[in-house]
Amino acid sequence: MQNGQILFRSTNLRAPAVSFEQALLKGIAPDGGLYMPEEIPRLTQDEIREFSDAKYHEIAYAVGRKFLAGEIPDEDLQRIVIDAYNYNVPLEHVYDRKYVMRLDRGPTASFKDFAARMMGRLMQFFLNRNNGKLLILTATSGDTGSAIANAFYGLDNVKVVVLFPEKEVTARQRKQMTTLGKNVTIIALDGKFDDCQALVKQAFADSELENLNLSSANSINIGRLVPQTMYYFYSFAELRSGDPSEKVVFSVPSGNFGDLCGGLIALNMGLPVSKFVVATNENDEYPKFVKSGFYEKLVPSLNCISSAMNVGHPSNIPRLVQLYGGNMDEHGAISSAPDLDRIRKDMYAISITDAETEAMISSAYKKYGLLLEPHGSVGWAGLQHYLRDEGDDIDQLYISLETAHPAKFPEKIREILSFDPELPPSLQGLEEKEESYEHLPTDYKAFKDFLRDNY
Ligand SMILES: *Cc1c(COP(=O)(O)O)cnc(C)c1O
């Protein structure tokens, strides 16, 4: 181990600490837990101030380097972030000092591109160095799958299998995955997202599949968590007033809580955040937990229009619990309670109904010309609740995250606003491409046989 190298430890505490490379390539720790940095690296306020004149990839480099020091040469990391972040991150002014950060300009028009592109390039770097091979298994509720498939598409040392719930993704989301081919295989499951996730988890735990070199690229992979800290630093750097004591409020539409955990890690690294608004759809297990202190997962999860957030037990919650001094296993059992007072100080959690999500798409557009899709609308609606409950301060900086491009949800936008959102270049030409995908029942044996027969 080199000086300054950070080790990564499982949230279940029953597995040895590993390097970033090992955590990245493994995905899940052998004890079923999630990898977390043993110690969260800090940025000084001077370092954070210097970000104000920096480009996105420069901030990504400075933040990423804190986690990767000693594991990857600086020039390689620099090359990776320049290559991964070759698109814009618009910060749209809405009113007063309220902004929407559009994380939807990547190749699959979802914020998951930020994490997937960086993770794919990091994996490629380490695999090339060791002549390794991997089979990436991923469950998706819509956007992860296409972001992952695109991030790994065409690489020769990685194959990808994506499971999606057939009835829970839009035609456009499906086509973003099923029109790729090559090293990417897509499977439609006749179940829910949680079923897809359960099959993937079971495959990882199955010793008979060990020779397949399975790895996860879901939001639990540490290689996705680290990149999700970067845009919090970037948006604050771009929009800060210059007052050295300034703090920002972020509103984060949340499902599996990877995005939020990225923000919480940024906070622990030194980013001055006064509050995270944690906005969920009707899957309200987390807002309920913050209120009552009792965690109960929602089984089955509810089907809401912000479909990428239909999660009844967010897989990143054990990380959040650990950041607040507690311990939770992957099933949601708490063996040591987190500091709820500190959670409530840092987070305002709110569940937004579908009816309100739709109403907000309409009113944000009519009032401010702000075009939101269902996930971003949940975030923006969450912020409005926060402003009503805690007061609206016109001098305060508020940033709400838009996590997908409205053109990914044309049916909803047309129904509410009576027009078709313009397609970003990355989504053009999709209709004409040919689809190819498999169908499987929600049955572990069938899935396992498929993997054994094909890999
Ligand atoms: C995945 C996703 C989310 C939720 O992000 P988490 O990190 O799972 O909380 C929100 N919006 C969109 C569009 C997504 O694809």
XYZ file of C-alpha atoms and ligand atoms in Angstrom:
470
model
C 0.000 0.000 0.000
C 1.315 3.423 -0.929
C 1.194 6.569 1.094
C -2.177 8.286 1.121
C -3.933 5.286 -0.385
C -7.468 4.877 0.862
C -8.796 1.447 1.741
C -12.385 0.346 1.316
C -14.348 -1.568 3.908
C -17.651 -3.448 3.742
C -20.678 -1.916 5.505
C -21.272 -5.412 6.961
C -17.834 -5.256 8.640
C -17.113 -8.959 8.086
C -14.754 -8.752 5.115
C -11.168 -7.540 4.805
C -10.479 -3.971 3.695
C -9.457 -3.759 0.030
C -7.968 -1.325 -2.475
C -10.119 0.790 -4.764
C -9.249 -1.532 -7.651
C -10.458 -4.603 -5.759
C -13.637 -2.865 -4.558
C -14.324 -1.661 -8.094
C -13.855 -5.044 -9.753
C -15.695 -6.997 -7.043
C -18.699 -4.700 -6.730
C -20.242 -6.303 -3.644
C -18.066 -7.279 -0.673
C -17.830 -11.044 0.060
C -19.948 -10.571 3.213
C -22.788 -9.073 1.156
C -22.034 -5.518 2.250
C -21.225 -2.378 0.287
C -17.762 -0.906 0.051
C -17.149 2.448 1.686
C -13.909 4.400 2.061
C -12.406 3.595 5.422
C -11.772 7.249 5.836
C -13.375 9.978 3.755
C -10.716 12.212 2.196
C -11.029 15.952 2.794
C -10.688 18.928 0.511
C -9.664 22.198 2.145
C -11.861 25.261 1.716
C -9.010 26.754 -0.362
C -9.044 23.752 -2.680
C -12.820 24.047 -3.005
C -12.544 27.797 -3.699
C -10.110 27.118 -6.531
C -12.815 25.094 -8.277
C -14.622 28.313 -9.154
C -12.554 28.787 -12.306
C -12.238 25.119 -13.169
C -13.829 23.039 -15.903
C -15.958 20.027 -15.005
C -13.252 17.497 -15.793
C -10.711 19.429 -13.728
C -12.965 19.231 -10.672
C -13.650 15.559 -11.418
C -9.901 14.975 -11.475
C -9.235 16.819 -8.210
C -12.061 15.016 -6.397
C -11.370 11.595 -7.936
C -7.690 11.817 -7.143
C -8.480 11.995 -3.437
C -9.933 8.471 -3.634
C -7.537 7.026 -6.194
C -4.170 8.321 -5.048
C -1.545 5.610 -5.348
C -3.735 3.348 -7.490
C -3.766 5.050 -10.843
C -1.195 7.394 -12.354
C -2.321 11.032 -12.464
C -1.997 11.204 -16.270
C -4.292 8.204 -16.676
C -6.908 9.629 -14.345
C -6.711 12.926 -16.192
C -7.219 11.201 -19.528
C -10.168 9.212 -18.140
C -12.087 12.229 -16.806
C -11.499 14.241 -19.981
C -12.787 11.347 -22.047
C -15.748 10.574 -19.745
C -16.974 14.147 -19.285
C -17.145 15.456 -22.815
C -20.643 16.962 -22.470
C -22.241 20.010 -20.840
C -23.677 20.322 -17.353
C -26.196 23.176 -17.687
C -27.186 25.107 -14.562
C -30.551 26.587 -15.452
C -31.616 29.677 -13.549
C -35.242 29.502 -12.393
C -35.878 32.394 -9.971
C -34.019 34.199 -7.159
C -30.970 31.988 -6.532
C -32.794 28.796 -7.419
C -31.316 26.628 -10.132
C -31.861 23.324 -11.821
C -28.728 21.329 -12.575
C -29.317 19.328 -15.742
C -27.453 16.066 -15.489
C -29.061 14.805 -18.679
C -26.639 15.657 -21.479
C -24.631 12.434 -21.546
C -24.997 9.743 -24.225
C -28.070 8.143 -22.609
C -29.558 11.422 -21.384
C -29.616 10.386 -17.734
C -27.468 11.387 -14.772
C -26.312 7.763 -14.572
C -23.934 8.512 -17.443
C -21.753 10.470 -14.991
C -21.127 7.402 -12.887
C -21.239 4.713 -15.561
C -18.788 6.359 -17.952
C -16.215 6.890 -15.246
C -16.658 3.419 -13.792
C -16.400 1.780 -17.227
C -13.156 3.596 -17.983
C -11.677 2.799 -14.578
C -12.533 -0.892 -14.959
C -11.041 -0.922 -18.427
C -7.854 0.659 -17.076
C -7.401 -1.956 -14.340
C -8.440 -4.925 -16.526
C -6.025 -3.910 -19.284
C -3.255 -3.716 -16.771
C -3.962 -7.239 -15.426
C -5.242 -8.902 -18.583
C -8.491 -9.557 -16.711
C -12.018 -10.267 -17.921
C -15.398 -9.490 -16.380
C -19.077 -10.241 -16.835
C -21.074 -7.261 -15.638
C -24.520 -8.160 -14.285
C -26.920 -5.314 -13.736
C -30.576 -4.873 -12.837
C -32.179 -1.709 -14.093
C -35.408 0.147 -13.450
C -34.878 2.011 -16.703
C -31.870 4.265 -16.871
C -29.024 2.341 -15.277
C -29.147 -0.366 -17.912
C -28.665 1.899 -20.879
C -26.020 3.977 -19.125
C -24.075 0.828 -18.199
C -24.581 -0.834 -21.568
C -23.367 2.306 -23.341
C -20.430 2.785 -21.002
C -19.116 -0.756 -21.686
C -20.307 -1.169 -25.267
C -17.593 -2.454 -27.564
C -14.938 -3.141 -24.865
C -13.209 -6.481 -25.449
C -12.499 -7.505 -21.858
C -15.996 -6.886 -20.497
C -19.355 -8.470 -21.334
C -22.609 -7.017 -20.048
C -25.950 -8.594 -19.087
C -28.788 -6.253 -18.145
C -32.094 -7.355 -16.574
C -35.061 -5.037 -16.788
C -38.724 -5.326 -15.674
C -40.566 -5.559 -18.969
C -43.611 -3.537 -17.910
C -41.815 -0.793 -15.986
C -39.621 0.862 -18.609
C -40.649 3.128 -21.472
C -40.188 2.064 -25.091
C -37.466 4.646 -25.478
C -35.616 3.470 -22.384
C -35.801 -0.092 -23.680
C -34.530 0.852 -27.131
C -31.516 2.601 -25.653
C -30.398 -0.807 -24.399
C -31.756 -3.281 -26.924
C -30.361 -1.653 -30.070
C -26.704 -1.988 -29.083
C -25.745 -5.666 -29.539
C -22.074 -6.763 -29.595
C -20.911 -7.514 -26.018
C -24.236 -6.323 -24.544
C -27.094 -8.758 -23.765
C -30.451 -7.486 -22.550
C -33.049 -9.606 -20.732
C -36.703 -8.641 -20.157
C -38.071 -10.129 -16.952
C -41.797 -10.643 -16.333
C -41.471 -9.082 -12.853
C -40.628 -5.877 -11.039
C -37.339 -4.050 -10.622
C -36.939 -5.579 -7.164
C -37.226 -9.050 -8.738
C -34.482 -8.196 -11.231
C -32.309 -6.974 -8.410
C -32.977 -10.117 -6.346
C -31.903 -12.403 -9.219
C -28.713 -10.436 -9.725
C -27.928 -10.560 -6.015
C -28.539 -14.304 -5.908
C -26.208 -14.842 -8.858
C -23.458 -12.940 -7.054
C -23.899 -15.079 -3.972
C -23.885 -18.327 -6.009
C -20.523 -20.078 -5.713
C -21.322 -22.211 -8.775
C -21.075 -19.073 -10.911
C -17.708 -17.981 -9.574
C -15.854 -18.897 -12.774
C -17.873 -16.284 -14.682
C -16.019 -13.414 -12.949
C -19.232 -11.602 -12.182
C -19.138 -7.979 -11.267
C -21.856 -5.506 -10.452
C -22.174 -2.151 -12.047
C -25.213 -1.113 -10.064
C -25.277 1.968 -7.933
C -23.711 -0.096 -5.159
C -20.359 -0.193 -6.964
C -17.850 2.159 -5.401
C -16.804 3.132 -8.923
C -20.192 4.753 -9.331
C -20.352 6.393 -5.958
C -17.161 8.413 -6.323
C -18.185 10.113 -9.621
C -21.517 11.041 -8.044
C -19.770 13.399 -5.628
C -18.314 15.533 -8.411
C -21.270 17.492 -9.771
C -22.116 18.713 -6.289
C -18.698 20.388 -6.125
C -19.035 21.646 -9.692
C -22.454 23.296 -9.298
C -21.473 24.981 -6.050
C -18.239 26.250 -7.610
C -20.129 27.723 -10.561
C -22.934 29.353 -8.572
C -21.377 30.401 -5.244
C -21.568 34.079 -4.380
C -18.059 34.584 -3.072
C -19.176 34.838 0.552
C -16.758 32.415 2.264
C -19.395 31.248 4.755
C -21.979 30.439 2.094
C -23.764 27.069 2.181
C -25.959 25.472 -0.461
C -29.217 23.499 -0.383
C -29.482 20.599 -2.842
C -32.678 18.789 -3.759
C -32.065 15.216 -4.890
C -34.750 13.026 -6.482
C -33.929 9.665 -4.939
C -34.567 5.971 -5.580
C -31.618 3.752 -4.761
C -29.887 6.644 -2.942
C -26.615 6.476 -4.888
C -26.977 10.065 -6.017
C -27.763 11.192 -2.462
C -24.869 9.192 -0.985
C -22.559 10.940 -3.457
C -23.808 14.247 -2.067
C -23.378 13.124 1.537
C -19.808 12.063 0.790
C -19.176 15.467 -0.820
C -20.470 17.020 2.416
C -18.067 14.876 4.434
C -15.236 15.876 2.096
C -15.824 19.497 3.023
C -18.456 20.827 0.619
C -20.523 23.414 2.516
C -24.070 22.057 2.238
C -26.701 23.281 4.668
C -29.362 20.755 3.652
C -30.157 17.915 1.300
C -33.794 17.730 0.349
C -34.306 13.995 -0.187
C -37.277 13.730 -2.510
C -38.773 10.295 -3.124
C -41.880 9.312 -5.052
C -44.645 7.381 -3.267
C -42.064 4.794 -2.193
C -41.741 6.626 1.097
C -39.770 4.219 3.314
C -36.972 6.726 3.831
C -39.042 9.838 4.644
C -40.947 7.631 7.110
C -37.687 6.446 8.660
C -36.400 10.000 9.101
C -39.652 10.936 10.789
C -40.131 7.906 13.043
C -36.699 6.323 13.397
C -38.166 2.984 12.286
C -37.048 1.538 8.980
C -39.409 -0.708 7.113
C -38.833 -1.626 3.493
C -41.735 -1.465 1.105
C -42.517 -4.835 -0.456
C -43.485 -4.759 -3.238
C -42.372 -1.342 -4.341
C -45.003 0.988 -5.773
C -45.225 1.760 -9.462
C -44.888 5.513 -9.889
C -44.378 7.636 -13.011
C -40.837 8.491 -11.903
C -40.094 4.860 -12.682
C -36.333 4.916 -12.067
C -37.108 5.699 -8.422
C -39.545 2.825 -7.788
C -37.446 1.308 -5.054
C -38.891 -0.127 -1.848
C -35.517 -0.756 -0.211
C -32.766 1.538 -1.503
C -29.576 -0.483 -1.769
C -27.379 2.436 -0.704
C -29.141 2.962 2.629
C -26.532 0.937 4.569
C -23.937 3.465 3.373
C -26.049 6.358 4.555
C -26.601 4.672 7.921
C -22.852 4.155 8.251
C -22.131 7.812 7.480
C -24.300 8.614 10.504
C -22.565 6.204 12.834
C -24.962 3.253 12.605
C -25.011 -0.151 10.986
C -27.557 -1.738 8.654
C -27.240 -4.982 6.701
C -28.241 -5.414 3.078
C -31.713 -6.616 4.076
C -32.477 -3.449 6.007
C -31.937 -4.796 9.541
C -30.381 -2.158 11.806
C -27.947 -3.545 14.379
C -26.800 -0.174 15.600
C -28.891 2.951 15.202
C -27.578 5.936 13.255
C -27.605 9.422 14.770
C -31.107 10.516 13.816
C -30.643 14.066 15.066
C -27.703 14.530 12.744
C -29.655 12.916 9.880
C -32.484 15.381 10.473
C -30.052 18.266 10.634
C -28.524 17.382 7.252
C -31.596 16.086 5.447
C -35.188 17.035 4.845
C -36.957 13.963 3.445
C -40.263 14.147 1.638
C -42.427 11.818 -0.433
C -44.124 13.289 -3.507
C -47.267 11.726 -4.981
C -47.689 11.068 -8.688
C -50.494 13.634 -8.788
C -48.169 16.289 -7.398
C -45.357 15.216 -9.733
C -47.641 15.777 -12.713
C -49.008 19.050 -11.372
C -45.447 20.299 -10.855
C -44.438 19.486 -14.442
C -47.330 21.673 -15.525
C -46.854 24.567 -13.097
C -43.039 24.752 -13.407
C -43.411 25.062 -17.155
C -46.230 27.607 -17.031
C -44.666 29.736 -14.305
C -40.990 29.674 -15.233
C -40.682 27.970 -18.623
C -38.881 25.211 -16.717
C -39.229 21.881 -18.534
C -39.000 18.926 -16.123
C -39.574 15.208 -16.542
C -41.093 13.131 -13.696
C -37.864 12.520 -11.710
C -36.719 16.124 -11.833
C -40.253 17.169 -10.980
C -40.125 15.106 -7.781
C -36.898 16.936 -6.865
C -38.323 20.353 -7.670
C -41.582 19.570 -5.810
C -39.522 18.416 -2.819
C -37.725 21.753 -2.833
C -41.065 23.621 -2.875
C -42.163 21.675 0.227
C -38.911 22.561 1.925
C -39.375 26.249 1.108
C -42.909 26.191 2.508
C -41.882 24.349 5.677
C -38.550 25.998 6.429
C -38.993 29.387 4.771
C -37.808 30.765 1.454
C -34.646 32.858 1.692
C -34.029 34.909 -1.464
C -30.293 35.120 -0.719
C -29.896 31.378 -0.292
C -28.496 29.203 -3.099
C -30.775 26.258 -3.931
C -29.919 23.660 -6.574
C -32.424 21.019 -7.654
C -31.160 18.069 -9.688
C -32.782 17.085 -12.995
C -31.704 13.502 -13.542
C -33.099 12.667 -16.988
C -33.894 14.463 -20.217
C -37.613 15.253 -20.690
C -37.436 13.641 -24.141
C -37.048 10.261 -22.426
C -40.651 10.603 -21.230
C -42.445 11.964 -24.308
C -45.804 10.332 -23.464
C -45.998 12.048 -20.074
C -44.836 15.426 -21.328
C -47.303 15.311 -24.227
C -50.152 14.360 -21.882
C -49.391 17.211 -19.450
C -47.987 19.976 -21.651
C -49.411 19.003 -25.051
C -46.135 19.099 -26.932
C -43.264 16.773 -27.704
C -39.962 17.644 -26.054
C -37.152 18.044 -28.542
C -34.835 15.067 -28.739
C -31.245 15.598 -27.647
C -28.732 14.453 -30.301
C -27.959 11.313 -28.278
C -31.546 10.046 -28.627
C -32.039 10.808 -32.320
C -32.357 7.942 -34.784
C -33.294 5.411 -32.086
C -36.714 4.625 -33.577
C -35.232 3.195 -36.753
C -32.713 0.904 -35.080
C -33.409 -2.795 -34.711
C -34.021 -4.263 -31.240
C -32.796 -7.563 -29.920
C -33.408 -8.960 -26.435
C -34.248 -12.104 -24.475
C -37.268 -12.891 -22.262
C -37.070 -14.762 -18.962
C -39.538 -15.542 -16.146
C -38.842 -14.358 -12.587
C -37.084 -17.581 -11.718
C -33.523 -17.935 -10.503
C -32.934 -21.338 -12.086
C -33.880 -20.068 -15.539
C -31.570 -17.095 -15.118
C -28.705 -19.222 -13.870
C -29.105 -21.665 -16.770
C -29.057 -18.754 -19.173
C -25.782 -17.473 -17.725
C -24.182 -20.930 -17.756
C -25.255 -21.623 -21.310
C -24.068 -18.332 -22.724
C -20.905 -17.403 -20.812
C -31.585 6.244 -11.089
C -32.356 7.482 -11.250
C -32.754 8.252 -10.150
C -32.480 7.830 -8.733
O -31.127 7.869 -8.422
P -30.604 6.987 -7.186
O -29.151 7.198 -7.184
O -31.005 5.579 -7.478
O -31.299 7.524 -5.995
C -33.432 9.425 -10.376
N -33.729 9.823 -11.616
C -33.384 9.108 -12.698
C -33.769 9.600 -14.042
C -32.677 7.931 -12.551
O -32.344 7.235 -13.637
